[in-house]
XYZ file of C-alpha atoms in Angstrom:
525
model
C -15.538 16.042 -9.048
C -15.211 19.555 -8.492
C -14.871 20.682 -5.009
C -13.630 24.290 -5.257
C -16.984 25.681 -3.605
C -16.069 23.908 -0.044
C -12.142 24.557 0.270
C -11.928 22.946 4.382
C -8.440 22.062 3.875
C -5.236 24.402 3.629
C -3.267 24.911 0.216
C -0.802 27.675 -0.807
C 2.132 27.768 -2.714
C 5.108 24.941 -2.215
C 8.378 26.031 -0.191
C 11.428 26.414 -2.407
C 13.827 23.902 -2.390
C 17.380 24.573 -2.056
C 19.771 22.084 -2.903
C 20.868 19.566 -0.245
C 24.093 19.886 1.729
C 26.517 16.693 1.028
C 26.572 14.565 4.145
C 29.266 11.669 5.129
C 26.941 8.191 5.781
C 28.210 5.732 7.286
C 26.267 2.554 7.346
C 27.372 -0.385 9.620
C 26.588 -3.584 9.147
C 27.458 -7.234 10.973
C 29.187 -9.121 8.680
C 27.452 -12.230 8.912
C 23.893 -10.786 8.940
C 24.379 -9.432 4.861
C 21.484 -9.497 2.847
C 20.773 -8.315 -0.840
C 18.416 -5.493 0.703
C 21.336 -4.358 1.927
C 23.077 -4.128 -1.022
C 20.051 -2.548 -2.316
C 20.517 0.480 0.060
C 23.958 1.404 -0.359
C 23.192 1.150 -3.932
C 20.662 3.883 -3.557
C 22.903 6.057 -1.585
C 26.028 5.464 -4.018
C 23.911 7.336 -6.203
C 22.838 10.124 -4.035
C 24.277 13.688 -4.843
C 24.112 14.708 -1.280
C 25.468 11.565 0.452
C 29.110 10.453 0.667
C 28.706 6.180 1.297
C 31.189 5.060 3.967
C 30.948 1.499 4.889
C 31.901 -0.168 8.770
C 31.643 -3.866 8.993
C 31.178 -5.218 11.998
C 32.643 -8.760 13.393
C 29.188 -9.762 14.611
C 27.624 -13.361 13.972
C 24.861 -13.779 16.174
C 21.890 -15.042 13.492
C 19.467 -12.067 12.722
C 16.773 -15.162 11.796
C 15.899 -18.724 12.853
C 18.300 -21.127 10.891
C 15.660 -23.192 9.398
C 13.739 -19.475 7.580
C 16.357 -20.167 4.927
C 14.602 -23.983 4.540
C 10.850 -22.113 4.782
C 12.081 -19.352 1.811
C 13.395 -22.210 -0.308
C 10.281 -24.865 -0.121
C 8.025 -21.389 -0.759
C 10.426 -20.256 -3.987
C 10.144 -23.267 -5.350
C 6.264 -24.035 -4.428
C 4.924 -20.460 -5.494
C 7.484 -19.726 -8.397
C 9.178 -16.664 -6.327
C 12.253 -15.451 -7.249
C 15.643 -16.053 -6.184
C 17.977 -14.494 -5.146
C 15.546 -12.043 -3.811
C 15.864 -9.252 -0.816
C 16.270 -11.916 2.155
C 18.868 -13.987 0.451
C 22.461 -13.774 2.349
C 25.429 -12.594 0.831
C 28.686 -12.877 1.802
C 31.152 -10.314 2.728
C 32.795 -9.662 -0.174
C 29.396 -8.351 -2.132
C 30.421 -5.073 -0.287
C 34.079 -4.791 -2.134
C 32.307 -2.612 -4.753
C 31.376 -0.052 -2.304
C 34.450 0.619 0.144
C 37.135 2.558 -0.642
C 38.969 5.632 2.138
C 36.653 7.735 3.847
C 37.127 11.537 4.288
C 36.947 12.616 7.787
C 34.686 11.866 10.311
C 30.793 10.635 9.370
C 27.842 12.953 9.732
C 25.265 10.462 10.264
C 26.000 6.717 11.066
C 22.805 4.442 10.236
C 23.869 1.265 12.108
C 22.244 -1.922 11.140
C 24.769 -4.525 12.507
C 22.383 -4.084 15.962
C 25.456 -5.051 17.771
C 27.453 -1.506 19.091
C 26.334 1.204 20.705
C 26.622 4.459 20.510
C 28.971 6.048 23.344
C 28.637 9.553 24.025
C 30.935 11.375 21.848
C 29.091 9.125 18.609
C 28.203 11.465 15.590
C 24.334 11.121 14.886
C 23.314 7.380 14.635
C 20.560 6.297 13.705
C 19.118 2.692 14.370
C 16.092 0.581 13.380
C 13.553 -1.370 15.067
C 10.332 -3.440 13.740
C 7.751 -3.191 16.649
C 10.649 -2.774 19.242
C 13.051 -5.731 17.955
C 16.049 -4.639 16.554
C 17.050 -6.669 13.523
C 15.288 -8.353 10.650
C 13.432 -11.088 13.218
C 11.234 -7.981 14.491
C 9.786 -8.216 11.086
C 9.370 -12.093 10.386
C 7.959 -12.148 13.905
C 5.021 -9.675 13.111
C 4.186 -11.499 9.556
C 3.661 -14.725 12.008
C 1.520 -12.766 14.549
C -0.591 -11.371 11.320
C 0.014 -7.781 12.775
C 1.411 -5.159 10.327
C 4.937 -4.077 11.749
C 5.845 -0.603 12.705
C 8.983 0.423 11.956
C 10.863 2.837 13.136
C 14.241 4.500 12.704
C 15.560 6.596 15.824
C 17.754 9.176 17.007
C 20.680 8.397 19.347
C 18.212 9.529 21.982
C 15.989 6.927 20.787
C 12.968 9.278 19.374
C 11.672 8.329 16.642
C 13.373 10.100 13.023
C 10.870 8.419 10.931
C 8.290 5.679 11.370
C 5.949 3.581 9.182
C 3.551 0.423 9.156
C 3.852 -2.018 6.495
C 1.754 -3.982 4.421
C 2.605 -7.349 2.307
C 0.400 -8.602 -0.702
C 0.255 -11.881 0.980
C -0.271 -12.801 4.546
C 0.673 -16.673 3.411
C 3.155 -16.977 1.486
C 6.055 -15.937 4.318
C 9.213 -15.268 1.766
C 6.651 -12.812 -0.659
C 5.872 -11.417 2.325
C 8.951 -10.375 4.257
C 10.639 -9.193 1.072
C 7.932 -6.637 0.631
C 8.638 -5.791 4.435
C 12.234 -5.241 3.203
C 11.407 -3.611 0.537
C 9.462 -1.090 2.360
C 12.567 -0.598 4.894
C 14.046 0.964 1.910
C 11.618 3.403 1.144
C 11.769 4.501 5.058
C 15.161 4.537 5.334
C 15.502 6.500 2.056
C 12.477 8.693 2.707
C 14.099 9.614 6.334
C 17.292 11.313 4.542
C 14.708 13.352 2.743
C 12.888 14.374 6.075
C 9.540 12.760 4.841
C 7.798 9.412 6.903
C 7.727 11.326 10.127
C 4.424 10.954 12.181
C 1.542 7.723 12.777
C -1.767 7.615 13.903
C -1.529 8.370 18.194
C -2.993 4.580 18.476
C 0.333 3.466 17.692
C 2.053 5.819 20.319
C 2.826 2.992 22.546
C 5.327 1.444 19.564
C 6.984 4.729 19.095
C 7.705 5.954 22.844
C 11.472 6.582 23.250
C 14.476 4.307 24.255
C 17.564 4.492 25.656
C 19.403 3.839 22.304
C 20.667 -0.315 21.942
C 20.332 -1.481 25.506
C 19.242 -4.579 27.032
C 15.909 -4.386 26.641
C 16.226 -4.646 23.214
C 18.454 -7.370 23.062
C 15.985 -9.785 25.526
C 13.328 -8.767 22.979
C 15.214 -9.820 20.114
C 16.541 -13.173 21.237
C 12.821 -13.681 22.837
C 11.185 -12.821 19.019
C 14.111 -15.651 17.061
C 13.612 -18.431 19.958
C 9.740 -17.931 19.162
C 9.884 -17.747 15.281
C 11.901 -21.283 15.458
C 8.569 -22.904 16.758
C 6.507 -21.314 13.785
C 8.987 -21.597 11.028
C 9.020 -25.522 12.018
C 5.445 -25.441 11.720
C 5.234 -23.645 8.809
C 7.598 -25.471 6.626
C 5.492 -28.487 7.659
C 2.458 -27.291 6.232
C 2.389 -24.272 3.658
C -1.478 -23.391 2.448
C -3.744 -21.074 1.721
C -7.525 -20.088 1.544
C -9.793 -19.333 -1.861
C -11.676 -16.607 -1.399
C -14.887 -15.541 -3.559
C -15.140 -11.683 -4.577
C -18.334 -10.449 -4.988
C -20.044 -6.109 -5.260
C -22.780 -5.697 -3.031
C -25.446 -2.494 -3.428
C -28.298 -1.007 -1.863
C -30.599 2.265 -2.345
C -29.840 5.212 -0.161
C -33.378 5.433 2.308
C -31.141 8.386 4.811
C -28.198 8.424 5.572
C -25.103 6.829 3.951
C -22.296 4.531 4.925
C -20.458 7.682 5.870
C -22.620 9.657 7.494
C -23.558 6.098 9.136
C -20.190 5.248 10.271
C -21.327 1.174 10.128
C -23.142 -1.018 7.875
C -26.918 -0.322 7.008
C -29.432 -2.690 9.112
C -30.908 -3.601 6.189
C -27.905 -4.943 4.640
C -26.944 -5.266 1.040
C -27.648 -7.251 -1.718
C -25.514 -8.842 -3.728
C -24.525 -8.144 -7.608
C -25.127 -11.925 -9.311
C -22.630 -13.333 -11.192
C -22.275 -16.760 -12.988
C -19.809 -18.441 -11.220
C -17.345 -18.582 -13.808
C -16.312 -14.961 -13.315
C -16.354 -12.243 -10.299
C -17.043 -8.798 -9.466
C -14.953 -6.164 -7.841
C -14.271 -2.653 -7.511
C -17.414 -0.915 -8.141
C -17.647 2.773 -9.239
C -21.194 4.390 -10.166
C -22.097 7.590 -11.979
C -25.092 9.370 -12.383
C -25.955 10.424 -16.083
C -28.883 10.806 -18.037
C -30.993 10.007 -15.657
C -29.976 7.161 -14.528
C -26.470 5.011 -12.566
C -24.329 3.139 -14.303
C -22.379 1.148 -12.602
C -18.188 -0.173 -13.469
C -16.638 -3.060 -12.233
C -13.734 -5.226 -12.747
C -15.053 -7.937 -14.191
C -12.388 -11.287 -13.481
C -13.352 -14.401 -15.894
C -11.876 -17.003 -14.243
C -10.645 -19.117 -17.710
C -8.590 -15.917 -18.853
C -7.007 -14.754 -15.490
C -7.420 -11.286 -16.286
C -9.666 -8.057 -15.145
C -11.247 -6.108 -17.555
C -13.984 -3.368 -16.785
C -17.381 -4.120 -17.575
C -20.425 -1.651 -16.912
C -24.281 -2.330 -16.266
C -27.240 0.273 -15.579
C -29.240 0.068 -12.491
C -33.334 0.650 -12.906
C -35.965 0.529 -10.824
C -35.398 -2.849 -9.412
C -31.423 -2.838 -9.578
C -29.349 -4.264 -12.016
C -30.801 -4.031 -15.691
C -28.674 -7.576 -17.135
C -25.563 -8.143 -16.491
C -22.209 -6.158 -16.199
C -20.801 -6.272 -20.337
C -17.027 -5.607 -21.162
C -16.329 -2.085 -21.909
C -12.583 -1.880 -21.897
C -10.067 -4.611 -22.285
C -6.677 -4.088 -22.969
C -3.560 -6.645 -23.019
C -2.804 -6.245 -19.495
C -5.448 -6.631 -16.270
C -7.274 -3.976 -15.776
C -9.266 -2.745 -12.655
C -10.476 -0.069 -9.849
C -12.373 1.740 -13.025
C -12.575 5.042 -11.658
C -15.008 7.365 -13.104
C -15.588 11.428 -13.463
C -17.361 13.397 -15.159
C -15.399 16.876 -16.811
C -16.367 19.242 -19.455
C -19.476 17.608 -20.194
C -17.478 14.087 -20.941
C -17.062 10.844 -19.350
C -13.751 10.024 -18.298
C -11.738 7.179 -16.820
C -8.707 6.226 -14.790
C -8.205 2.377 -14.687
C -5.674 1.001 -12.622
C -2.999 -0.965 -15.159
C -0.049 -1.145 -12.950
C 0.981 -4.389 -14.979
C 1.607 -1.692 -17.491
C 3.935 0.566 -15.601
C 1.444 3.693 -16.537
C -1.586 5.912 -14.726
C -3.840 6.298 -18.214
C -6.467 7.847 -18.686
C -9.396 7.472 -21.159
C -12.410 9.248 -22.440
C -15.807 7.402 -23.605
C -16.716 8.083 -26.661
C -20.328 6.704 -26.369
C -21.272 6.159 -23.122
C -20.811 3.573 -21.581
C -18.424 2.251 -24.268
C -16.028 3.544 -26.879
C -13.220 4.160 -24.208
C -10.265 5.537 -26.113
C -6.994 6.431 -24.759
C -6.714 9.933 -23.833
C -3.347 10.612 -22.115
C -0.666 8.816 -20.156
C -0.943 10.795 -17.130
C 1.819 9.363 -14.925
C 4.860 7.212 -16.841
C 7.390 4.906 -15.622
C 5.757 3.710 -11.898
C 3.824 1.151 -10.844
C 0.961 2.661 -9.136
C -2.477 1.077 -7.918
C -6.069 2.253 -7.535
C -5.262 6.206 -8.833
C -8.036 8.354 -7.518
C -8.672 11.869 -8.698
C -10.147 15.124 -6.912
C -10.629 18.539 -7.664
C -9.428 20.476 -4.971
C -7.879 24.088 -3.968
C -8.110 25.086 -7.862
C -6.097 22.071 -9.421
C -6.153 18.389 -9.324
C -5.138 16.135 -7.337
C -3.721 12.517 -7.914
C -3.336 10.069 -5.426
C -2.047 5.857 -5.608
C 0.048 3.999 -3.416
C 3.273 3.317 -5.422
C 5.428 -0.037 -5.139
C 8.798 1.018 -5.769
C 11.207 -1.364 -6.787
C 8.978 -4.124 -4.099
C 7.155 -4.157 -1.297
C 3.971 -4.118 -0.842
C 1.336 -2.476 -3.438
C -0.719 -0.728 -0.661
C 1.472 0.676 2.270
C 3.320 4.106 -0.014
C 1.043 6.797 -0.597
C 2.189 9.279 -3.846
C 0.217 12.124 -4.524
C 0.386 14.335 -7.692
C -0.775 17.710 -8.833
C -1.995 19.804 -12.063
C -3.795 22.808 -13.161
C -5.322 20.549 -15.652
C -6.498 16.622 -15.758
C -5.019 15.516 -18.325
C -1.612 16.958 -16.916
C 1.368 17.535 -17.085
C 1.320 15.476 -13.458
C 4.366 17.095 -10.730
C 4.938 14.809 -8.555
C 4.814 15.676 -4.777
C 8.142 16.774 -3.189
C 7.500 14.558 0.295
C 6.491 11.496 -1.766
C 5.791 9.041 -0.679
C 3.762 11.347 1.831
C 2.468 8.572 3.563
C 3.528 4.826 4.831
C 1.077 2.981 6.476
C -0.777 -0.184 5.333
C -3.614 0.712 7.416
C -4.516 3.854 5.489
C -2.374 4.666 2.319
C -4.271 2.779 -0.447
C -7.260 4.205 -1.941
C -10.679 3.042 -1.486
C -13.106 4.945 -3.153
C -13.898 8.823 -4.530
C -13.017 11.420 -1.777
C -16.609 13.408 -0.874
C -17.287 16.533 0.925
C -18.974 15.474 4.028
C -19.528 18.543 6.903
C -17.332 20.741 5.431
C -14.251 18.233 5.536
C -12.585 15.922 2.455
C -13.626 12.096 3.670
C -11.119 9.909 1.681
C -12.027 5.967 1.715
C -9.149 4.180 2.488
C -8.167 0.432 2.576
C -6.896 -1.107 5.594
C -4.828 -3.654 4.710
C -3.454 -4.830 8.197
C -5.255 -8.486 7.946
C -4.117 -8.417 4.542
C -5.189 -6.606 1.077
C -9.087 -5.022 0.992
C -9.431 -6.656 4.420
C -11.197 -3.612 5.864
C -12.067 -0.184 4.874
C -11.266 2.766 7.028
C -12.731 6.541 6.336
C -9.945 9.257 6.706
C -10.074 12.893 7.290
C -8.049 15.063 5.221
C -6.119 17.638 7.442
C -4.171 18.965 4.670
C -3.369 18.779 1.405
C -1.100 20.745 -0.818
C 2.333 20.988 -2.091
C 4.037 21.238 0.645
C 2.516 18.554 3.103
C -0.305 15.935 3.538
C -2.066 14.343 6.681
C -5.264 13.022 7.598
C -6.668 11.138 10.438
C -8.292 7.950 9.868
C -12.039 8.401 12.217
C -14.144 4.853 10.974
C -12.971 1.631 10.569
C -15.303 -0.849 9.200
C -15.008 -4.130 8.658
C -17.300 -7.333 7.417
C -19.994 -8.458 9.631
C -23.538 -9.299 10.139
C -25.227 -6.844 7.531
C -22.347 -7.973 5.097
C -20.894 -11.885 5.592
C -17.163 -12.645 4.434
C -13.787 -11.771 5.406
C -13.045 -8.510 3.580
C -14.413 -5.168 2.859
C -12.394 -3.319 -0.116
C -14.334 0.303 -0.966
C -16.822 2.207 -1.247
C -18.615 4.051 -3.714
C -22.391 6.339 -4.617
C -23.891 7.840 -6.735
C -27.360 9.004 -7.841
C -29.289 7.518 -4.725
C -27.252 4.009 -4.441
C -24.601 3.173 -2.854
C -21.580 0.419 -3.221
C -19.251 -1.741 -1.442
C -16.973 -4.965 -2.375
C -15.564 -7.780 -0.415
C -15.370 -10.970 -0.218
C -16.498 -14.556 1.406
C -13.547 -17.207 2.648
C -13.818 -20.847 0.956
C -13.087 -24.026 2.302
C -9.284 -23.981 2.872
C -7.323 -25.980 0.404
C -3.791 -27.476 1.265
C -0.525 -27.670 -0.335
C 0.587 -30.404 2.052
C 3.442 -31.008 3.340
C 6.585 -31.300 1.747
C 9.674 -33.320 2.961
């Protein structure tokens, strides 16, 4: 899509960057509160060119989690498959021989994660972290239980926030895949903080991200408040571990006025649903307008192979003209077909984050003979890539999972002056951490002037609601946007979630699904 002829949003040239100034780190841990994740971070910053690692163990013991999480992780590793060690599993102290050694002079930033000293008043710049106001790894576990997406938050010595993020897990279930994505993510923030980037929420989270008075009490009562509770649902967890089946299914209806977006809520008339067979199930739908007529791509999940692959079906008259047919297939799942239209060709970006690539392909005969065109983006793992046209280049955006966490809370954008690249990636990526509106949902329209960008909210878990976003800016030096709709299943559309959104040529699309009868596990001694 082209959108050079409405330009709403600022773009101009990206500020130089000079090279970073080395600073001393510090980061302080409590001895007996060591966990791979972090081993993971001082890893990272061992290997930064502008940070000199210092290390200052603390003698505190007091358990950052319940004592029977470690029994919950285990049963869930071993019913699920996960793997272990993983981010949450303790280490002891000596994992942190490799990285001490003398430090040289005084440290210019301490990032204390022992959440046992405070900072006095001659402290260098300390920085400490909080998940929804706890302090400490329980602020996290505590949120997964309450089925809210954490905010996280790493402040100044005066307590304002220095960066800030929400969260999203894959699985609002399965408690160990779960919190190691929340770890997972701390990484990125902490990381993306010593780069400046991760600085600003939505203003309905204001009330998570007012300032403190550093460590004081308050904190403290709210951390041993969070474990004593998490010991009651940990108990009940490990007694019973299950989880729900849920049916996917594309739902479509012509456009008689206004749209979904123009709308802000469901049509009263509803939708109607795209059949399937039963044995398989739709998702992800993308429509273009060609020839005179919409064509519609799914991902189309047979439930004997496991595995997506994108399927396409024309829409007459009466709706669907047979049923969706395979189009692409490749050796690793395929879905979120998204579909443009340049220089008179068909083109399409798949998402294939199995493979570690963004590819893109051209169709050869419409609405088949997809062959590989270019490898756009290499080496990441990037979901639900979504092109625009915008300011006089293109624009790439996917949430990235880097190295774990969750698949839909780390927004990356890219740019070119052509689509088929070479891709640069943005300097503040990821530009945006938030579970509620990072992951894709949909082609970004023109709507009043203003780039609309569908958006998943992933909160109550992945596709569970889909949120419309303005785009305040976007160009090399800085994105934002403000999320105005949420909308989420309901009478005009039954289930439990509500994924994207797509239109084209007078019809319009959305996905979600409907919540089976729950199925239990049982409980395991």
């Amino acid at each position: 899509m082209d959108l050079d002829d409405h330009d709403p949003v600022p773009h101009g040239p990206a500020a130089s960057a000079a090279p970073r100034a080395v600073r001393r780190v510090t980061v302080r841990l409590a001895r007996g509160r060591l966990r791979t994740w972090h081993l993971r971070l001082l890893d990272a910053l061992a290997r930064r060119p502008d940070c000199r690692l210092g290390i200052a163990v603390s003698a505190g013991d007091a358990p950052d989690l319940p004592p029977n999480a470690e029994l919950l992780f285990r049963l869930e590793a071993a019913i699920h498959g996960l793997p272990r060690p993983g981010l949450a599993t303790a280490v002891g102290a000596a994992a942190l021989q490799p990285y001490s050694g003398p430090e040289a002079g005084a440290p210019d930033l301490v990032l204390d994660l022992s959440d046992t000293s405070p900072a006095g008043a001659d402290a260098p710049a300390t920085w400490r972290l909080d998940f929804d106001g706890v302090p400490g790894e329980a602020g996290l576990l505590a949120a997964l239980f309450a089925g809210r997406a954490p905010v996280a938050v790493l402040r100044g010595a005066d307590g304002a926030p220095v960066a800030v993020g929400r969260f999203g897990a894959e699985s609002k279930t399965v408690m160990l895949a779960a919190f190691e994505d929340y770890l997972a993510r701390t990484l990125t923030l902490i990381l993306a903080a010593l780069d400046g980037g991760a600085g600003a929420l939505p203003d309905d989270d204001a009330r998570r991200l007012a300032p403190s008075a550093g460590f004081d009490l308050g904190a403290v009562e709210a951390r041993r408040r969070a474990l004593g509770g998490l010991a009651r649902q940990v108990a009940r967890r490990v007694r019973e571990v299950g989880f729900h089946r849920e049916r996917w299914r594309v739902g479509w209806r012509r456009i008689a006025g206004p749209d979904v977006i123009d709308l802000r809520r469901h049509p009263e008339a509803g939708w109607t649903d795209l059949p399937d067979d039963g044995r398989r199930f739709y998702a992800d739908p993308f429509a273009i307008a060609r020839d005179g007529a919409v064509t519609l791509f799914v991902e189309e999940f047979a439930y004997a192979s496991g595995k997506g692959v994108i399927s396409a079906v024309r829409f007459g008259p009466d709706g669907p003209v047979g049923r969706p047919e395979p189009v692409l297939e490749r050796d690793v799942h395929l879905s979120y077909p998204f579909v443009f239209e340049a220089e008179g060709e068909v083109w399409m970006i798949p998402e294939s984050c199995a493979a570690g690539t963004i590819d893109l392909y051209r169709a050869a005969r419409f609405p088949g003979g997809w062959t590989h065109a270019a490898t756009l983006v290499g080496g990441v793992t990037a979901s639900d890539a979504t092109l625009l046209r915008h300011g006089g280049r293109w624009w790439l955006f996917a949430t990235v999972r880097d190295g774990g966490g969750s698949y839909s809370d780390a927004l990356h954008l890219w740019w070119a002056d052509d689509f088929r690249g070479p891709w640069t990636s943005h300097p503040k990526n990821p530009v945006l951490i938030d579970v509620a509106s990072a992951r894709p949902a949909g082609p970004i329209v023109v709507r009043g002037g203003a780039l609309i960008r569908p958006v998943q909210d992933c909160r109550g878990g992945y596709g569970a609601a889909l949120g419309l976003a303005r785009i305040l800016r976007l160009d090399e030096g800085a994105f934002s946007q403000v999320v105005e709709t949420r909308l989420g299943p309901g009478p005009a559309w039954p289930g439990c979630r509500l994924h994207m959104l797509s239109a084209a040529g007078g019809l319009e699309f959305i996905d979600g699904s409907r919540r089976a009868r729950p199925r239990f596990l049982g409980s395991v001694s």
